[in-house]
Coordinates of C-alpha atoms and ligand atoms in Angstrom, one line a residue:
M1 CA -88.8 -53.7 -16.8
K2 CA -92.3 -54.1 -15.2
H3 CA -90.7 -55.3 -12.0
V4 CA -88.9 -51.9 -11.6
R5 CA -91.3 -49.5 -9.9
A6 CA -89.2 -46.2 -10.1
L7 CA -85.8 -44.8 -9.8
K8 CA -86.0 -42.6 -6.8
C9 CA -83.7 -39.7 -6.1
L10 CA -81.9 -39.9 -2.5
L11 CA -81.9 -36.1 -2.2
C12 CA -85.2 -34.8 -3.5
S13 CA -87.3 -38.1 -3.5
R14 CA -88.4 -37.5 -7.0
E15 CA -89.2 -40.7 -8.9
F16 CA -88.3 -41.5 -12.5
Q17 CA -89.3 -44.2 -14.8
P18 CA -86.2 -46.0 -15.9
E19 CA -86.5 -44.9 -19.4
E20 CA -86.7 -41.0 -18.2
V21 CA -83.3 -40.9 -16.9
E22 CA -79.6 -42.3 -17.4
Y23 CA -77.8 -41.7 -14.4
T24 CA -78.7 -39.1 -11.8
C25 CA -81.6 -36.9 -10.8
S26 CA -82.2 -34.2 -13.6
T27 CA -83.1 -31.8 -10.8
C28 CA -80.4 -32.5 -8.2
G29 CA -77.5 -33.2 -10.7
E30 CA -74.5 -35.4 -9.8
G31 CA -75.2 -35.6 -6.1
G32 CA -78.8 -36.7 -6.9
I33 CA -78.0 -40.4 -6.8
L34 CA -80.8 -42.7 -7.8
E35 CA -82.0 -45.9 -6.1
V36 CA -83.9 -48.7 -7.8
L37 CA -87.4 -49.4 -6.4
Y38 CA -89.0 -52.9 -7.2
D39 CA -92.6 -54.3 -7.6
Y40 CA -91.7 -57.2 -5.1
D41 CA -95.3 -58.6 -5.6
R42 CA -94.4 -59.2 -9.1
I43 CA -91.1 -60.4 -8.5
A44 CA -92.5 -63.2 -6.1
L45 CA -94.4 -64.4 -9.1
L46 CA -91.1 -65.0 -11.2
L47 CA -88.6 -66.1 -8.5
R48 CA -89.3 -68.8 -5.9
R49 CA -87.0 -70.4 -3.4
E50 CA -88.1 -73.9 -4.5
N51 CA -87.1 -73.2 -7.8
L52 CA -83.7 -71.7 -7.3
A53 CA -83.0 -75.0 -5.4
H54 CA -83.1 -76.8 -8.7
D55 CA -81.5 -73.9 -10.6
D56 CA -77.8 -75.2 -11.9
D57 CA -77.0 -71.5 -12.9
R58 CA -74.3 -70.9 -10.7
S59 CA -74.0 -67.3 -11.3
I60 CA -75.7 -63.9 -10.4
W61 CA -78.1 -64.4 -13.2
R62 CA -80.1 -67.2 -11.2
Y63 CA -81.7 -64.0 -9.4
K64 CA -82.4 -62.1 -12.7
P65 CA -86.1 -61.4 -11.8
L66 CA -84.6 -59.2 -8.9
L67 CA -82.0 -57.4 -11.3
P68 CA -82.9 -54.2 -12.9
V69 CA -82.7 -55.7 -16.5
E70 CA -85.2 -56.5 -19.2
P71 CA -86.3 -60.2 -19.0
D72 CA -85.3 -60.8 -22.5
S73 CA -81.9 -58.9 -22.3
P74 CA -78.9 -61.2 -23.3
R75 CA -76.7 -62.6 -20.5
P76 CA -73.2 -61.7 -20.8
P77 CA -70.7 -64.7 -21.3
L78 CA -68.3 -64.3 -18.2
A79 CA -69.4 -66.5 -15.1
V80 CA -69.9 -63.9 -12.4
G81 CA -71.0 -64.7 -9.0
W82 CA -71.7 -68.0 -6.8
S83 CA -68.4 -67.5 -5.1
P84 CA -67.7 -69.9 -2.2
L85 CA -68.9 -69.2 1.2
Y86 CA -66.2 -71.1 3.3
P87 CA -66.6 -72.5 6.8
V88 CA -62.9 -71.6 7.3
E89 CA -62.5 -74.6 10.0
R90 CA -58.7 -73.6 11.0
L91 CA -59.5 -69.8 11.2
R92 CA -62.5 -70.5 13.2
H93 CA -60.6 -72.5 15.6
A94 CA -57.6 -69.9 15.7
L95 CA -60.0 -67.2 16.6
N96 CA -62.4 -69.1 18.7
L97 CA -65.3 -68.2 16.5
P98 CA -67.2 -71.3 15.5
G99 CA -69.7 -69.4 13.2
L100 CA -67.3 -67.7 11.0
F101 CA -67.6 -67.9 7.3
V102 CA -65.6 -66.2 4.6
K103 CA -67.1 -65.3 1.3
D104 CA -64.2 -65.3 -1.3
D105 CA -65.2 -62.7 -4.1
G106 CA -61.7 -62.7 -5.4
R107 CA -63.0 -65.7 -7.3
N108 CA -64.7 -63.7 -9.9
P109 CA -63.7 -63.5 -13.6
T110 CA -61.5 -60.4 -13.4
A111 CA -60.9 -61.3 -9.5
S112 CA -63.0 -58.8 -7.7
L113 CA -66.5 -58.4 -6.4
K114 CA -66.8 -55.4 -8.8
D115 CA -67.7 -57.9 -11.6
R116 CA -71.2 -58.3 -10.0
A117 CA -71.8 -54.7 -10.8
S118 CA -70.0 -54.8 -14.3
A119 CA -72.2 -57.6 -15.4
V120 CA -75.3 -55.8 -14.6
G121 CA -73.8 -52.5 -16.0
I122 CA -72.9 -54.1 -19.3
V123 CA -76.3 -55.5 -19.7
K124 CA -77.7 -51.8 -19.3
A125 CA -75.1 -50.7 -21.9
L126 CA -76.4 -53.3 -24.3
E127 CA -80.0 -52.4 -23.7
R128 CA -79.2 -49.0 -24.7
G129 CA -77.2 -50.0 -28.0
A130 CA -73.9 -48.6 -26.7
R131 CA -70.9 -49.7 -28.4
E132 CA -68.4 -47.5 -26.5
V133 CA -68.3 -47.6 -22.5
T134 CA -66.3 -45.7 -19.8
C135 CA -65.5 -45.7 -16.3
A136 CA -63.2 -44.1 -13.8
S137 CA -62.0 -46.3 -10.9
T138 CA -59.2 -47.1 -8.6
G139 CA -58.6 -50.2 -10.6
N140 CA -60.9 -53.1 -9.9
A141 CA -64.1 -51.4 -11.3
A142 CA -62.1 -50.6 -14.5
S143 CA -60.6 -54.0 -14.9
S144 CA -63.9 -55.5 -14.4
W145 CA -65.8 -53.3 -16.7
A146 CA -62.9 -53.7 -19.3
G147 CA -63.1 -57.5 -19.2
A148 CA -67.1 -57.5 -19.5
A149 CA -66.7 -55.1 -22.5
A150 CA -64.2 -57.3 -24.1
S151 CA -66.4 -60.4 -23.7
L152 CA -69.1 -58.7 -25.8
G153 CA -66.8 -56.7 -28.3
L154 CA -67.6 -53.4 -26.8
K155 CA -64.9 -50.7 -26.9
S156 CA -63.8 -49.3 -23.4
Y157 CA -62.2 -46.0 -22.3
I158 CA -61.1 -46.2 -18.7
F159 CA -59.7 -43.4 -16.3
V160 CA -57.5 -44.5 -13.7
P161 CA -55.1 -42.8 -11.2
Q162 CA -51.7 -43.2 -12.6
T163 CA -50.6 -45.0 -9.4
A164 CA -53.0 -48.0 -9.7
P165 CA -51.4 -51.3 -9.0
Q166 CA -49.8 -52.9 -12.0
G167 CA -51.7 -55.9 -12.0
K168 CA -54.9 -53.9 -12.3
L169 CA -53.2 -51.7 -15.2
A170 CA -52.1 -55.0 -16.7
Q171 CA -55.5 -56.5 -16.8
L172 CA -57.0 -53.4 -18.5
L173 CA -54.2 -53.3 -21.2
V174 CA -54.9 -57.0 -21.9
F175 CA -58.5 -56.5 -22.3
G176 CA -57.8 -54.2 -25.0
A177 CA -59.1 -51.1 -22.9
T178 CA -58.0 -47.5 -24.0
I179 CA -56.5 -46.3 -20.7
F180 CA -56.1 -42.8 -19.5
P181 CA -53.6 -43.0 -16.7
V182 CA -54.5 -39.8 -14.6
T183 CA -51.9 -37.7 -13.0
G184 CA -54.1 -37.0 -10.2
T185 CA -56.6 -38.7 -7.6
Y186 CA -59.2 -41.3 -8.2
D187 CA -61.7 -38.4 -7.4
Q188 CA -60.2 -36.2 -10.2
A189 CA -60.4 -39.3 -12.7
F190 CA -64.0 -39.6 -11.7
D191 CA -64.8 -36.0 -12.5
L192 CA -63.1 -36.3 -15.8
A193 CA -64.8 -39.5 -16.9
I194 CA -68.1 -37.8 -16.3
E195 CA -66.9 -34.9 -18.4
A196 CA -65.8 -37.2 -21.0
T197 CA -69.2 -39.1 -20.9
A198 CA -70.9 -35.6 -21.8
R199 CA -68.5 -34.9 -24.8
F200 CA -68.4 -38.3 -26.3
G201 CA -71.5 -40.2 -25.4
W202 CA -69.8 -43.2 -24.1
Y203 CA -71.9 -45.3 -21.5
N204 CA -70.7 -44.6 -18.1
R205 CA -70.1 -47.0 -15.2
N206 CA -69.0 -44.6 -12.6
T207 CA -69.8 -45.8 -9.0
A208 CA -73.1 -44.4 -7.7
Y209 CA -73.4 -42.1 -10.8
N210 CA -74.6 -45.1 -12.5
P211 CA -77.6 -46.3 -10.5
Y212 CA -77.6 -50.0 -11.4
L213 CA -74.4 -51.0 -9.9
V214 CA -75.6 -51.6 -6.3
E215 CA -78.1 -53.8 -7.9
G216 CA -75.3 -56.1 -9.2
K217 CA -73.4 -55.8 -6.0
K218 CA -76.5 -57.0 -4.0
T219 CA -76.2 -60.2 -5.4
V220 CA -73.2 -61.1 -2.9
A221 CA -76.2 -60.7 -0.1
L222 CA -78.6 -62.9 -2.0
E223 CA -75.9 -65.5 -2.4
I224 CA -74.8 -65.4 1.2
A225 CA -78.5 -66.1 2.5
E226 CA -79.1 -68.8 0.0
Q227 CA -75.9 -70.6 0.8
L228 CA -76.9 -70.4 4.5
G229 CA -80.1 -71.9 3.6
W230 CA -82.1 -68.8 3.5
E231 CA -81.2 -67.6 6.7
A232 CA -79.5 -64.2 7.3
P233 CA -76.1 -64.2 9.3
D234 CA -76.0 -62.3 12.4
K235 CA -73.2 -60.1 11.4
V236 CA -71.5 -59.4 7.9
F237 CA -68.1 -57.5 7.6
V238 CA -67.4 -55.6 4.4
S239 CA -64.7 -53.1 3.2
V240 CA -66.0 -49.8 2.3
G241 CA -64.8 -47.2 -0.3
D242 CA -67.4 -45.3 -2.2
G243 CA -69.8 -47.3 -0.1
C244 CA -71.3 -49.1 -3.1
I245 CA -70.9 -52.6 -2.0
L246 CA -72.0 -51.6 1.5
S247 CA -75.3 -50.4 0.1
G248 CA -75.4 -53.4 -2.1
V249 CA -75.1 -55.7 0.9
F250 CA -77.9 -53.9 2.7
K251 CA -80.0 -54.1 -0.5
G252 CA -79.8 -57.6 -1.1
F253 CA -81.0 -58.7 2.5
A254 CA -83.6 -55.9 2.2
D255 CA -84.9 -57.6 -1.0
L256 CA -85.1 -61.0 0.7
L257 CA -87.0 -59.4 3.5
A258 CA -89.5 -57.7 1.3
L259 CA -90.0 -61.1 -0.3
G260 CA -90.2 -62.9 3.2
W261 CA -87.5 -65.2 2.3
I262 CA -85.5 -64.1 5.5
E263 CA -86.8 -62.9 8.8
R264 CA -84.5 -60.3 10.1
M265 CA -81.7 -58.1 8.7
P266 CA -78.1 -59.0 9.6
Q267 CA -76.1 -56.2 11.3
V268 CA -73.8 -55.2 8.4
I269 CA -70.4 -53.7 9.5
G270 CA -68.7 -51.4 7.0
V271 CA -65.0 -51.1 7.5
Q272 CA -62.8 -48.3 6.2
A273 CA -59.0 -47.8 6.3
E274 CA -58.0 -45.3 9.1
G275 CA -56.5 -43.2 6.2
S276 CA -59.6 -43.1 4.1
S277 CA -62.6 -42.9 6.6
A278 CA -65.1 -40.3 5.5
I279 CA -68.1 -42.5 5.9
E280 CA -67.1 -43.7 9.2
Q281 CA -66.5 -40.0 10.4
A282 CA -69.7 -38.8 9.3
W283 CA -71.4 -42.0 10.8
R284 CA -69.7 -41.8 14.2
T285 CA -70.1 -37.9 14.5
H286 CA -73.6 -37.6 12.9
T287 CA -72.3 -35.0 10.7
P288 CA -72.5 -34.4 6.8
L289 CA -70.0 -36.2 4.8
Q290 CA -66.9 -34.4 4.5
P291 CA -64.1 -35.2 2.0
S292 CA -60.6 -35.8 3.6
P293 CA -57.3 -36.8 1.8
A294 CA -57.2 -40.4 1.5
V295 CA -53.8 -42.3 2.3
T296 CA -53.8 -46.1 2.5
I297 CA -52.2 -49.0 1.2
A298 CA -55.7 -50.5 0.4
D299 CA -55.9 -48.7 -2.9
S300 CA -59.3 -50.0 -4.1
I301 CA -60.7 -48.3 -0.9
S302 CA -58.7 -45.2 -1.0
V303 CA -61.3 -42.4 -1.7
S304 CA -61.4 -38.8 -0.5
L305 CA -65.2 -38.3 -1.3
P306 CA -67.2 -41.4 -1.1
R307 CA -69.8 -41.2 -4.1
N308 CA -72.4 -43.5 -2.6
G309 CA -71.7 -41.8 1.0
I310 CA -75.4 -40.4 1.1
M311 CA -77.0 -43.9 0.6
A312 CA -74.4 -45.8 2.6
L313 CA -75.2 -43.4 5.6
R314 CA -79.0 -43.6 5.1
D315 CA -78.7 -47.7 4.9
L316 CA -76.5 -47.8 8.2
E317 CA -79.1 -45.5 9.9
R318 CA -82.1 -47.4 8.7
W319 CA -80.9 -50.9 9.2
G320 CA -78.8 -50.3 12.4
G321 CA -75.4 -51.0 10.8
R322 CA -72.1 -49.7 12.2
M323 CA -68.8 -48.6 10.8
L324 CA -65.3 -49.5 12.1
T325 CA -61.7 -48.2 10.9
V326 CA -58.6 -50.2 10.8
T327 CA -54.7 -49.3 10.3
D328 CA -52.9 -50.5 7.3
E329 CA -50.8 -52.8 9.6
E330 CA -54.1 -54.3 10.8
I331 CA -55.0 -54.8 7.1
L332 CA -51.7 -56.6 6.6
E333 CA -52.1 -58.7 9.6
A334 CA -55.5 -59.8 8.3
M335 CA -54.1 -60.7 4.8
R336 CA -51.3 -63.0 6.5
L337 CA -54.1 -64.7 8.9
L338 CA -56.4 -65.4 6.2
G339 CA -53.5 -66.8 3.8
R340 CA -52.0 -68.7 6.6
E341 CA -55.4 -70.1 8.3
A342 CA -57.7 -70.5 5.3
G343 CA -55.3 -70.5 2.1
I344 CA -57.3 -67.4 0.8
F345 CA -55.4 -64.6 -0.7
G346 CA -56.9 -61.1 -0.6
E347 CA -55.6 -57.7 -1.7
P348 CA -55.4 -55.2 1.1
A349 CA -59.0 -53.9 0.6
G350 CA -60.1 -57.3 -0.2
V351 CA -59.3 -58.3 3.7
T352 CA -60.2 -55.1 5.2
G353 CA -63.7 -56.5 6.2
L354 CA -61.7 -59.1 8.0
A355 CA -59.5 -56.9 9.5
G356 CA -62.6 -55.1 10.9
M357 CA -63.9 -58.3 12.1
L358 CA -60.7 -58.9 14.1
K359 CA -60.9 -55.3 15.6
A360 CA -64.5 -56.2 16.6
R361 CA -63.6 -59.2 18.3
D362 CA -60.9 -57.3 20.1
L363 CA -63.4 -54.9 21.2
G364 CA -65.8 -57.8 22.4
L365 CA -68.5 -56.9 20.0
L366 CA -68.7 -60.4 18.8
D367 CA -70.6 -63.5 20.2
Q368 CA -69.2 -66.8 19.9
K369 CA -72.9 -68.2 19.0
E370 CA -73.1 -65.5 16.1
R371 CA -72.9 -66.7 12.6
I372 CA -70.5 -64.1 11.1
V373 CA -69.5 -63.4 7.5
A374 CA -66.4 -61.5 6.3
I375 CA -66.5 -60.8 2.7
V376 CA -63.2 -60.9 0.8
T377 CA -63.7 -58.6 -2.1
G378 CA -60.6 -58.7 -4.2
N379 CA -57.8 -61.2 -4.9
G380 CA -54.4 -60.7 -3.7
L381 CA -52.8 -61.3 -6.9
K382 CA -53.9 -58.0 -8.1
D383 CA -51.5 -56.1 -5.9
V384 CA -48.6 -58.3 -5.3
A385 CA -46.3 -55.1 -4.3
S386 CA -48.7 -54.5 -1.2
A387 CA -48.9 -58.3 -0.4
L388 CA -45.1 -58.2 -0.2
Q389 CA -45.3 -55.7 2.5
A390 CA -47.2 -58.3 4.6
V391 CA -44.2 -60.8 4.5
R392 CA -40.7 -61.3 4.3
M393 CA -38.8 -62.7 1.3
P394 CA -35.7 -64.9 2.5
P395 CA -32.4 -64.3 0.9
A396 CA -31.6 -66.7 -2.1
I397 CA -29.6 -69.8 -1.5
P398 CA -27.0 -71.7 -3.7
P399 CA -28.7 -75.0 -4.8
T400 CA -27.1 -77.3 -2.3
L401 CA -28.8 -79.3 0.4
A402 CA -26.2 -77.8 3.1
A403 CA -27.6 -74.4 2.2
V404 CA -31.2 -75.8 2.8
E405 CA -30.1 -77.0 6.1
E406 CA -28.6 -73.8 7.0
A407 CA -31.6 -71.8 6.1
L408 CA -33.8 -74.3 8.0
N409 CA -31.7 -73.2 11.1
S410 CA -32.1 -69.6 10.5
P411 CA -35.6 -69.1 9.4
V412 CA -36.7 -65.6 8.3
L413 CA -39.6 -64.3 10.4
P414 CA -42.5 -64.2 9.9
Ligands
PLP501 C1 -64.1 -51.1 -5.0 C2 -63.5 -52.2 -3.8 C3 -64.0 -52.0 -2.5 C4 -65.0 -51.0 -1.9 O1 -66.2 -50.9 -2.7 P1 -67.0 -49.4 -2.6 O2 -68.2 -49.7 -3.3 O3 -66.2 -48.5 -3.3 O4 -67.3 -49.3 -1.3 C5 -63.5 -52.9 -1.7 N1 -62.8 -53.9 -1.9 C6 -62.1 -54.2 -3.1 C7 -61.2 -55.2 -3.4 C8 -62.8 -53.1 -4.2 O5 -62.4 -53.4 -5.4
ZN502 ZN1 -83.4 -35.1 -6.9

C-alpha cells in the first residue's frame, strides 16, 4: 500500500507502517486508536475527477485509490455504496428548505451504512489470509460483517446484545453467522469480542479498534461531493453512536480538500439520542469523554462509551463541527415525516440525523440558501417493532364495503 503513509496513534502520535500493527497502538493499547494517513500526491496520480465521470462502477470501489487496500486485492462481490442522494421535493416544500437532500444509505446490501466499512474490513481480512472473522455490534455492523463474510465464504463469529432487534438477529442467522447473544450491553459484548480475538485469532471488525472502518465509511462523503458535482454541501447531518461514521464523514471531505477537489469543508453536525449522548456532552462542556448509561429507542446508537470518541471530538474541534441531541419522540417524528414526505423508511438511528436537522431548523441554525444533506444510515425494516411505535395500527375490519366506509369515517390518527 504505497499510497498509505502511516497509521498514526491518536493518543501518543506514534506512527506505524501498516504491516507493523493490526488494530491499535502497541504502546497505548486499546485506547490508542489509529488513523490512516495517505500520500495524496501519489493518489492524485491514480485517481482523477475526469476519469470518475466515465467510470461506470457504481460502488465504493470507484474510489479504490483512496481506500487502504492493496491495489491488486480482490473486490468483494456485494454492491456497496453509490446510494441515491434524493432532492426530496415534497420534504423541501414542507420544511421550506429548498436546498435539502437525503442520502439513503439504507439501500446497501444488508441495509445500513455499515456495509461500507465491512466491505473494506473484509478485504483487509482477505489480505491477511483470515478465514474466520468476528465483531461485536449493536446489530448493523454485525449483520453487514456476516453478510460480507458469507459473500466470500468466510466464517463469522458475532457478539450482540441479546436485546438486538429481531430483524438484525434474523439477518445474522440467515447469513450463517455463529452468534453469541450476550446477556449484557453492547459495551460488554465489545470487550468480549476483543478477548475472543486474542484467544481464537479471528480477524476483528470492532468499531474504532479496527483502524480501517472509518476509511470505508468515508465513501459516503466522497459520494455526496461527487453527486453534488464536486461541491461540498453547506451542512451534513448524521447520527452518532461510537462516532465512527461521524469521523468517516469528516475524513471523506478532508481527503477531497487535500486533493483540491472541493474548496471547503461542510459543517458536519453529529446527532445523538438524548439518552446516549456522551460525545455531545464532552463536546459541549469541553470535558473528557465520560461513559454514561445508554437508553434510547435508537438501538444502533445506544452506546455508553463511544469507542471512536477521541477521534470524533478531535474532528469536531479541527473542522468546526457541532453536536446536537434529540429525544426518542423527535426521532419517531422524523421517521414519520421522512416516510410521508419522501417515501423513505429509516430505522430510528437511521433518521436521527434528520431529527437533528429538524431541531437545527427550529433553533434557527439553518439558512434557506444552504445545501443541506441528511444521511439516513439504516433501513426501517431492520426494526419494525420500533417503527410501529411511530404509527397507529387500525383495528381489523370484516371484508365488507360497509366496514370500509365506516372505517373511512372514523380514521385512526395519525
Ligand atoms: C452504527 C450506526 C450508526 C452510528 O454509527 P457510529 O459509527 O457508531 O457512530 C448510526 N446509524 C445506524 C443505522 C447505524 O447502524
Ligand atoms: Zn499510542
